Amino acid sequence: MKTVSEHLGAVLDLLQPLPPLDVVLHDAVGCVLAEDILAGGDLPERDLAGIDGYAVISRDVDGATPQSQVTLRVLDEIVAGSVDDHRVVTGSALKVASGAPLPGGADAVVPLEDTDGGRAAVHVRSGPAPGSFVRRQGEDLRTGEIAIAAGERIGARQIALLAALGRARVAVHPRPRVVLVSVGDELTEPGRRASAGQVFDANGHALATAVQDAGGATFRVAAVPDERTRLAETLEDQLVRADVVITTGGLSYGGNDTVKEVLAQLGQVRFDNVAIAPGRQFGVGVIGGQTSGTSTPVICLPGDPAAAQVGYEVFVRPALLAMAGHSERYRPTVPAAVTQAWDSPAGRRQFVPVTVLGSPDTGYRATPVGVPGRLSVSAMSRANGLAVVPEDVTTVEAGAQLHCLVLES
Amino acid sequence: MKTVSEHLGAVLDLLQPLPPLDVVLHDAVGCVLAEDILAGGDLPERDLAGIDGYAVISRDVDGATPQSQVTLRVLDEIVAGSVDDHRVVTGSALKVASGAPLPGGADAVVPLEDTDGGRAAVHVRSGPAPGSFVRRQGEDLRTGEIAIAAGERIGARQIALLAALGRARVAVHPRPRVVLVSVGDELTEPGRRASAGQVFDANGHALATAVQDAGGATFRVAAVPDERTRLAETLEDQLVRADVVITTGGLSYGGNDTVKEVLAQLGQVRFDNVAIAPGRQFGVGVIGGQTSGTSTPVICLPGDPAAAQVGYEVFVRPALLAMAGHSERYRPTVPAAVTQAWDSPAGRRQFVPVTVLGSPDTGYRATPVGVPGRLSVSAMSRANGLAVVPEDVTTVEAGAQLHCLVLES
């Protein structure tokens, strides 16, 4: 039997980081930067007024107070975006808007509220030090400096900087394009009336959401019955847009090994019993587009929705993050004392949905949601973590410390 | 001067939770559920085989071992989705696929690997207890039980449960539709060549990303110059699709108070100096669609991209989360010892971009990124937190403990 680590290793080996792609800013959000972004110019590109007020020569207003005001002649007004050349001379000031270019000669700005706001002449009530309320050319970034290094994740604050630098496109590791195929004669779409024996397809919807949470782009195919031709056609149709194909189900003997036989025709996919609970058989390999000549990684997960979710968390999510260039691939874990005892299958690493409560100060406690070992989509839905029972533990004692994966709420 | 708390209170008062809307599953992702979801039927809907194997009467195989095997007659095979009625009688078994309906009379399943897999007769090598490898009707959820309560956020695991229950639509608090308008003569689009005095519009792109991170749907309008007619037309055009309008810039005197005058024509928007740094003037109010007869909340932020980001974090993000029905509205904070001293403006709550490092065990340390008090989009980009300096602190001493908002990386 393959260990959890061995199977994860095989999946990580298969899903290598995607080559960089040049994308527009909007499509870069959530992606990992694949190039160092250098400042193409100084930021700000020249000295700017940092506040609405009057650009002055600080010497002229040295010692000004409400009781001892200084009067300056106002030469002109400058707004943000102005391109005119202005110059302050001794005894004069220029009215400036916040963000306006600082006129030549000026070395400080007196805030509007420290003046009478005069148009021809202004009474100044404070004497700012040289450099006050001035944003110096290049004080934020100098030409050629690294603004954002390759490997950083691009969020709102990085978008602000990229846009401020005038970048409309950047090279990123693109989102993995993931095609999801649920396999099973018994599956029907939510919203339809299920006839006797039919089960609603939960995996397609749930894994599409989970893949998007991990930054992937998903293409969900409506559930495919256990028919070799239909499945083969579906997979071949989808290869053109897939970086990865994930199948769920079709692995029980009752499915007549549809998935295994079809994938054997289309490529090399290895199936193993993996020492995990829940879950049993897992597949990993490549299928080739006969037309395209390329080969596409394929991951096969169990059909039960609770087992598929756990399999996704343990084997697929870290590999998708690696594919997208992330260095952080794993959920955070906390050590937690379990509040009840249960039996765990010998020789398998068991993942049990739990509610983790506590804090770093008080320590964490983990309470199983539902019956440990029982497959339950409602328990998965209510849990906020997965307690990890090592392979060699067959009885989890109440109070035992287990590592718990923290799922997003 | 208005305090930070007063202004936040005004924004929260204005942005009330949106009324529930019925949406398809895909559109419910990330939203807060606005109805209790009841199980419309038992889950599973009947007793099922929990593993590939043979459905048996447990009494028949009691005590079976590899050394003392029991032989049963195999009546038939049942796959998942089967609707035929099957029945096991003493001395017989039915071959079952995982997920297949458990035949009448059977009370356990012997896993395939504990048998010889026979077709007409099967040799059984284990004697599972009654109930073993059986998934009981309703063991996951019973008809009428609350599957997911109103108020829960819908993620991948909740989607799995909703789909498993056959729900294709649910009532949620919809995503707030946010229109973003950057105002300023000096603004130009990233990717264009900026002429002298022009500045790239960072706010539109950055706030669109930030709003999407908070679960909002954004409509970004290309930057609008400081022209009353253009701004008024733009705002009126956008009202039809906005739950909130956010403007940035256009508030300095140099912008000729474009934003204030236009908003005064279109509705009631109050502008105040708010005791925050960075930032100065902020607006909050409503503008009315004269055609629609409705009124739309509007929030006005500073034009500087670093100040706009801080203003968004402090005033807008919590209110957007409230609008979307979230009970958790605030960033997590950690107490951290600052590694250097700086001056903070008297009477203002200062937010300083910092790198927070540490752990609950060792404590956290916060180091300012860039120069505290200096507006910097590159500092915001490199920070992972915002240190909060209270209004009455004018000198932050090295080693002082400050609360730090933890930003997503």
mmCIF file of N, CA, C and O in Angstrom, chain B residues 188-240:
data_model
loop_
_atom_site.group_PDB
_atom_site.id
_atom_site.type_symbol
_atom_site.label_atom_id
_atom_site.label_comp_id
_atom_site.label_asym_id
_atom_site.label_seq_id
_atom_site.Cartn_x
_atom_site.Cartn_y
_atom_site.Cartn_z
ATOM 1 N N THR B 188 -3.829 59.191 -15.401
ATOM 2 C CA THR B 188 -3.860 58.487 -16.681
ATOM 3 C C THR B 188 -3.766 56.988 -16.406
ATOM 4 O O THR B 188 -3.400 56.566 -15.303
ATOM 5 N N GLU B 189 -4.139 56.209 -17.415
ATOM 6 C CA GLU B 189 -4.199 54.753 -17.248
ATOM 7 C C GLU B 189 -2.800 54.136 -17.273
ATOM 8 O O GLU B 189 -1.988 54.492 -18.131
ATOM 9 N N PRO B 190 -2.511 53.173 -16.389
ATOM 10 C CA PRO B 190 -1.260 52.418 -16.506
ATOM 11 C C PRO B 190 -1.164 51.809 -17.903
ATOM 12 O O PRO B 190 -2.178 51.398 -18.475
ATOM 13 N N GLY B 191 0.026 51.756 -18.424
ATOM 14 C CA GLY B 191 0.234 51.205 -19.760
ATOM 15 C C GLY B 191 0.323 52.287 -20.819
ATOM 16 O O GLY B 191 0.891 52.088 -21.887
ATOM 17 N N ARG B 192 -0.265 53.467 -20.507
ATOM 18 C CA ARG B 192 -0.108 54.600 -21.428
ATOM 19 C C ARG B 192 1.222 55.286 -21.134
ATOM 20 O O ARG B 192 1.843 55.060 -20.103
ATOM 21 N N ARG B 193 1.626 56.124 -22.057
ATOM 22 C CA ARG B 193 2.799 56.943 -21.790
ATOM 23 C C ARG B 193 2.324 58.166 -21.012
ATOM 24 O O ARG B 193 1.416 58.870 -21.456
ATOM 25 N N ALA B 194 2.896 58.384 -19.845
ATOM 26 C CA ALA B 194 2.477 59.530 -19.035
ATOM 27 C C ALA B 194 3.219 60.772 -19.498
ATOM 28 O O ALA B 194 4.446 60.765 -19.591
ATOM 29 N N SER B 195 2.471 61.819 -19.826
ATOM 30 C CA SER B 195 3.152 63.066 -20.147
ATOM 31 C C SER B 195 3.515 63.773 -18.838
ATOM 32 O O SER B 195 3.109 63.351 -17.762
ATOM 33 N N ALA B 196 4.316 64.837 -18.953
ATOM 34 C CA ALA B 196 4.812 65.520 -17.760
ATOM 35 C C ALA B 196 3.647 65.900 -16.855
ATOM 36 O O ALA B 196 2.612 66.388 -17.327
ATOM 37 N N GLY B 197 3.797 65.649 -15.560
ATOM 38 C CA GLY B 197 2.767 66.024 -14.597
ATOM 39 C C GLY B 197 1.682 64.972 -14.424
ATOM 40 O O GLY B 197 0.896 65.045 -13.481
ATOM 41 N N GLN B 198 1.616 64.011 -15.326
ATOM 42 C CA GLN B 198 0.580 62.990 -15.195
ATOM 43 C C GLN B 198 1.011 61.901 -14.209
ATOM 44 O O GLN B 198 2.194 61.627 -14.028
ATOM 45 N N VAL B 199 0.013 61.315 -13.593
ATOM 46 C CA VAL B 199 0.235 60.268 -12.599
ATOM 47 C C VAL B 199 -0.665 59.099 -12.997
ATOM 48 O O VAL B 199 -1.792 59.307 -13.432
ATOM 49 N N PHE B 200 -0.155 57.876 -12.852
ATOM 50 C CA PHE B 200 -0.973 56.725 -13.210
ATOM 51 C C PHE B 200 -2.050 56.484 -12.156
ATOM 52 O O PHE B 200 -1.802 56.607 -10.961
ATOM 53 N N ASP B 201 -3.242 56.137 -12.623
ATOM 54 C CA ASP B 201 -4.338 55.855 -11.694
ATOM 55 C C ASP B 201 -4.091 54.520 -11.003
ATOM 56 O O ASP B 201 -4.269 53.454 -11.590
ATOM 57 N N ALA B 202 -3.705 54.567 -9.744
ATOM 58 C CA ALA B 202 -3.484 53.341 -8.972
ATOM 59 C C ALA B 202 -4.735 52.953 -8.200
ATOM 60 O O ALA B 202 -5.018 51.774 -8.011
ATOM 61 N N ASN B 203 -5.512 53.952 -7.768
ATOM 62 C CA ASN B 203 -6.634 53.657 -6.872
ATOM 63 C C ASN B 203 -7.705 52.790 -7.512
ATOM 64 O O ASN B 203 -8.250 51.896 -6.870
ATOM 65 N N GLY B 204 -8.016 53.077 -8.762
ATOM 66 C CA GLY B 204 -9.071 52.301 -9.409
ATOM 67 C C GLY B 204 -8.735 50.821 -9.391
ATOM 68 O O GLY B 204 -9.538 49.989 -8.988
ATOM 69 N N HIS B 205 -7.512 50.496 -9.803
ATOM 70 C CA HIS B 205 -7.104 49.086 -9.873
ATOM 71 C C HIS B 205 -6.967 48.470 -8.494
ATOM 72 O O HIS B 205 -7.391 47.343 -8.254
ATOM 73 N N ALA B 206 -6.349 49.213 -7.568
ATOM 74 C CA ALA B 206 -6.076 48.647 -6.243
ATOM 75 C C ALA B 206 -7.366 48.433 -5.459
ATOM 76 O O ALA B 206 -7.561 47.388 -4.838
ATOM 77 N N LEU B 207 -8.259 49.425 -5.502
ATOM 78 C CA LEU B 207 -9.488 49.275 -4.721
ATOM 79 C C LEU B 207 -10.415 48.243 -5.353
ATOM 80 O O LEU B 207 -11.138 47.537 -4.642
ATOM 81 N N ALA B 208 -10.381 48.117 -6.670
ATOM 82 C CA ALA B 208 -11.181 47.054 -7.299
ATOM 83 C C ALA B 208 -10.734 45.696 -6.759
ATOM 84 O O ALA B 208 -11.555 44.841 -6.415
ATOM 85 N N THR B 209 -9.432 45.522 -6.663
ATOM 86 C CA THR B 209 -8.913 44.258 -6.134
ATOM 87 C C THR B 209 -9.293 44.073 -4.670
ATOM 88 O O THR B 209 -9.721 42.998 -4.253
ATOM 89 N N ALA B 210 -9.153 45.147 -3.900
ATOM 90 C CA ALA B 210 -9.461 45.055 -2.473
ATOM 91 C C ALA B 210 -10.948 44.763 -2.248
ATOM 92 O O ALA B 210 -11.311 43.978 -1.363
ATOM 93 N N VAL B 211 -11.808 45.376 -3.039
ATOM 94 C CA VAL B 211 -13.250 45.142 -2.898
ATOM 95 C C VAL B 211 -13.576 43.689 -3.257
ATOM 96 O O VAL B 211 -14.368 43.032 -2.583
ATOM 97 N N GLN B 212 -12.942 43.186 -4.304
ATOM 98 C CA GLN B 212 -13.168 41.780 -4.666
ATOM 99 C C GLN B 212 -12.675 40.842 -3.569
ATOM 100 O O GLN B 212 -13.330 39.845 -3.256
ATOM 101 N N ASP B 213 -11.528 41.163 -2.961
ATOM 102 C CA ASP B 213 -11.041 40.370 -1.827
ATOM 103 C C ASP B 213 -12.065 40.319 -0.709
ATOM 104 O O ASP B 213 -12.163 39.332 0.010
ATOM 105 N N ALA B 214 -12.788 41.408 -0.525
ATOM 106 C CA ALA B 214 -13.781 41.474 0.551
ATOM 107 C C ALA B 214 -15.120 40.904 0.094
ATOM 108 O O ALA B 214 -16.104 40.975 0.819
ATOM 109 N N GLY B 215 -15.160 40.339 -1.113
ATOM 110 C CA GLY B 215 -16.379 39.673 -1.575
ATOM 111 C C GLY B 215 -17.314 40.563 -2.366
ATOM 112 O O GLY B 215 -18.436 40.167 -2.667
ATOM 113 N N GLY B 216 -16.884 41.765 -2.722
ATOM 114 C CA GLY B 216 -17.734 42.650 -3.498
ATOM 115 C C GLY B 216 -17.542 42.448 -4.994
ATOM 116 O O GLY B 216 -16.542 41.877 -5.435
ATOM 117 N N ALA B 217 -18.533 42.882 -5.759
ATOM 118 C CA ALA B 217 -18.417 42.887 -7.222
ATOM 119 C C ALA B 217 -18.118 44.315 -7.626
ATOM 120 O O ALA B 217 -18.784 45.243 -7.166
ATOM 121 N N THR B 218 -17.103 44.496 -8.476
ATOM 122 C CA THR B 218 -16.675 45.864 -8.757
ATOM 123 C C THR B 218 -16.910 46.264 -10.194
ATOM 124 O O THR B 218 -16.868 45.445 -11.104
ATOM 125 N N PHE B 219 -17.186 47.547 -10.348
ATOM 126 C CA PHE B 219 -17.245 48.159 -11.656
ATOM 127 C C PHE B 219 -16.320 49.349 -11.578
ATOM 128 O O PHE B 219 -16.574 50.288 -10.833
ATOM 129 N N ARG B 220 -15.238 49.248 -12.311
ATOM 130 C CA ARG B 220 -14.256 50.318 -12.258
ATOM 131 C C ARG B 220 -14.471 51.224 -13.463
ATOM 132 O O ARG B 220 -14.618 50.760 -14.589
ATOM 133 N N VAL B 221 -14.528 52.505 -13.181
ATOM 134 C CA VAL B 221 -14.696 53.489 -14.241
ATOM 135 C C VAL B 221 -13.320 54.094 -14.491
ATOM 136 O O VAL B 221 -12.572 54.328 -13.546
ATOM 137 N N ALA B 222 -12.956 54.302 -15.741
ATOM 138 C CA ALA B 222 -11.671 54.942 -16.019
ATOM 139 C C ALA B 222 -11.648 56.304 -15.336
ATOM 140 O O ALA B 222 -12.687 56.948 -15.156
ATOM 141 N N ALA B 223 -10.458 56.730 -14.926
ATOM 142 C CA ALA B 223 -10.322 57.960 -14.148
ATOM 143 C C ALA B 223 -11.045 59.126 -14.830
ATOM 144 O O ALA B 223 -11.015 59.262 -16.047
ATOM 145 N N VAL B 224 -11.700 59.942 -14.016
ATOM 146 C CA VAL B 224 -12.490 61.069 -14.506
ATOM 147 C C VAL B 224 -11.747 62.353 -14.162
ATOM 148 O O VAL B 224 -11.269 62.502 -13.040
ATOM 149 N N PRO B 225 -11.636 63.284 -15.099
ATOM 150 C CA PRO B 225 -10.963 64.545 -14.757
ATOM 151 C C PRO B 225 -11.828 65.388 -13.819
ATOM 152 O O PRO B 225 -12.997 65.092 -13.590
ATOM 153 N N ASP B 226 -11.207 66.438 -13.273
ATOM 154 C CA ASP B 226 -11.902 67.350 -12.360
ATOM 155 C C ASP B 226 -12.863 68.243 -13.117
ATOM 156 O O ASP B 226 -12.749 69.469 -13.070
ATOM 157 N N GLU B 227 -13.797 67.647 -13.846
ATOM 158 C CA GLU B 227 -14.790 68.450 -14.563
ATOM 159 C C GLU B 227 -16.159 68.083 -14.040
ATOM 160 O O GLU B 227 -16.543 66.918 -14.068
ATOM 161 N N ARG B 228 -16.890 69.096 -13.601
ATOM 162 C CA ARG B 228 -18.174 68.845 -12.947
ATOM 163 C C ARG B 228 -19.121 68.027 -13.816
ATOM 164 O O ARG B 228 -19.727 67.067 -13.383
ATOM 165 N N THR B 229 -19.238 68.409 -15.080
ATOM 166 C CA THR B 229 -20.224 67.754 -15.942
ATOM 167 C C THR B 229 -19.863 66.287 -16.151
ATOM 168 O O THR B 229 -20.698 65.401 -16.031
ATOM 169 N N ARG B 230 -18.594 66.044 -16.463
ATOM 170 C CA ARG B 230 -18.146 64.671 -16.702
ATOM 171 C C ARG B 230 -18.368 63.804 -15.471
ATOM 172 O O ARG B 230 -18.843 62.677 -15.566
ATOM 173 N N LEU B 231 -18.007 64.341 -14.297
ATOM 174 C CA LEU B 231 -18.151 63.561 -13.075
ATOM 175 C C LEU B 231 -19.620 63.289 -12.780
ATOM 176 O O LEU B 231 -20.010 62.162 -12.442
ATOM 177 N N ALA B 232 -20.457 64.323 -12.920
ATOM 178 C CA ALA B 232 -21.891 64.149 -12.641
ATOM 179 C C ALA B 232 -22.490 63.104 -13.578
ATOM 180 O O ALA B 232 -23.245 62.215 -13.157
ATOM 181 N N GLU B 233 -22.143 63.186 -14.856
ATOM 182 C CA GLU B 233 -22.671 62.219 -15.827
ATOM 183 C C GLU B 233 -22.208 60.802 -15.499
ATOM 184 O O GLU B 233 -22.982 59.850 -15.549
ATOM 185 N N THR B 234 -20.913 60.704 -15.160
ATOM 186 C CA THR B 234 -20.372 59.383 -14.840
ATOM 187 C C THR B 234 -21.108 58.785 -13.649
ATOM 188 O O THR B 234 -21.522 57.623 -13.674
ATOM 189 N N LEU B 235 -21.285 59.594 -12.614
ATOM 190 C CA LEU B 235 -21.947 59.074 -11.419
ATOM 191 C C LEU B 235 -23.385 58.670 -11.733
ATOM 192 O O LEU B 235 -23.837 57.588 -11.339
ATOM 193 N N GLU B 236 -24.099 59.498 -12.449
ATOM 194 C CA GLU B 236 -25.499 59.162 -12.751
ATOM 195 C C GLU B 236 -25.597 57.908 -13.606
ATOM 196 O O GLU B 236 -26.480 57.083 -13.408
ATOM 197 N N ASP B 237 -24.655 57.752 -14.543
ATOM 198 C CA ASP B 237 -24.645 56.545 -15.376
ATOM 199 C C ASP B 237 -24.448 55.292 -14.539
ATOM 200 O O ASP B 237 -24.962 54.221 -14.862
ATOM 201 N N GLN B 238 -23.637 55.408 -13.490
ATOM 202 C CA GLN B 238 -23.241 54.223 -12.736
ATOM 203 C C GLN B 238 -24.241 53.853 -11.657
ATOM 204 O O GLN B 238 -24.236 52.719 -11.171
ATOM 205 N N LEU B 239 -25.094 54.804 -11.263
ATOM 206 C CA LEU B 239 -25.958 54.550 -10.107
ATOM 207 C C LEU B 239 -26.804 53.307 -10.291
ATOM 208 O O LEU B 239 -27.064 52.569 -9.348
ATOM 209 N N VAL B 240 -27.227 53.046 -11.510
ATOM 210 C CA VAL B 240 -28.149 51.951 -11.762
ATOM 211 C C VAL B 240 -27.558 50.614 -11.339
ATOM 212 O O VAL B 240 -28.275 49.704 -10.969
#
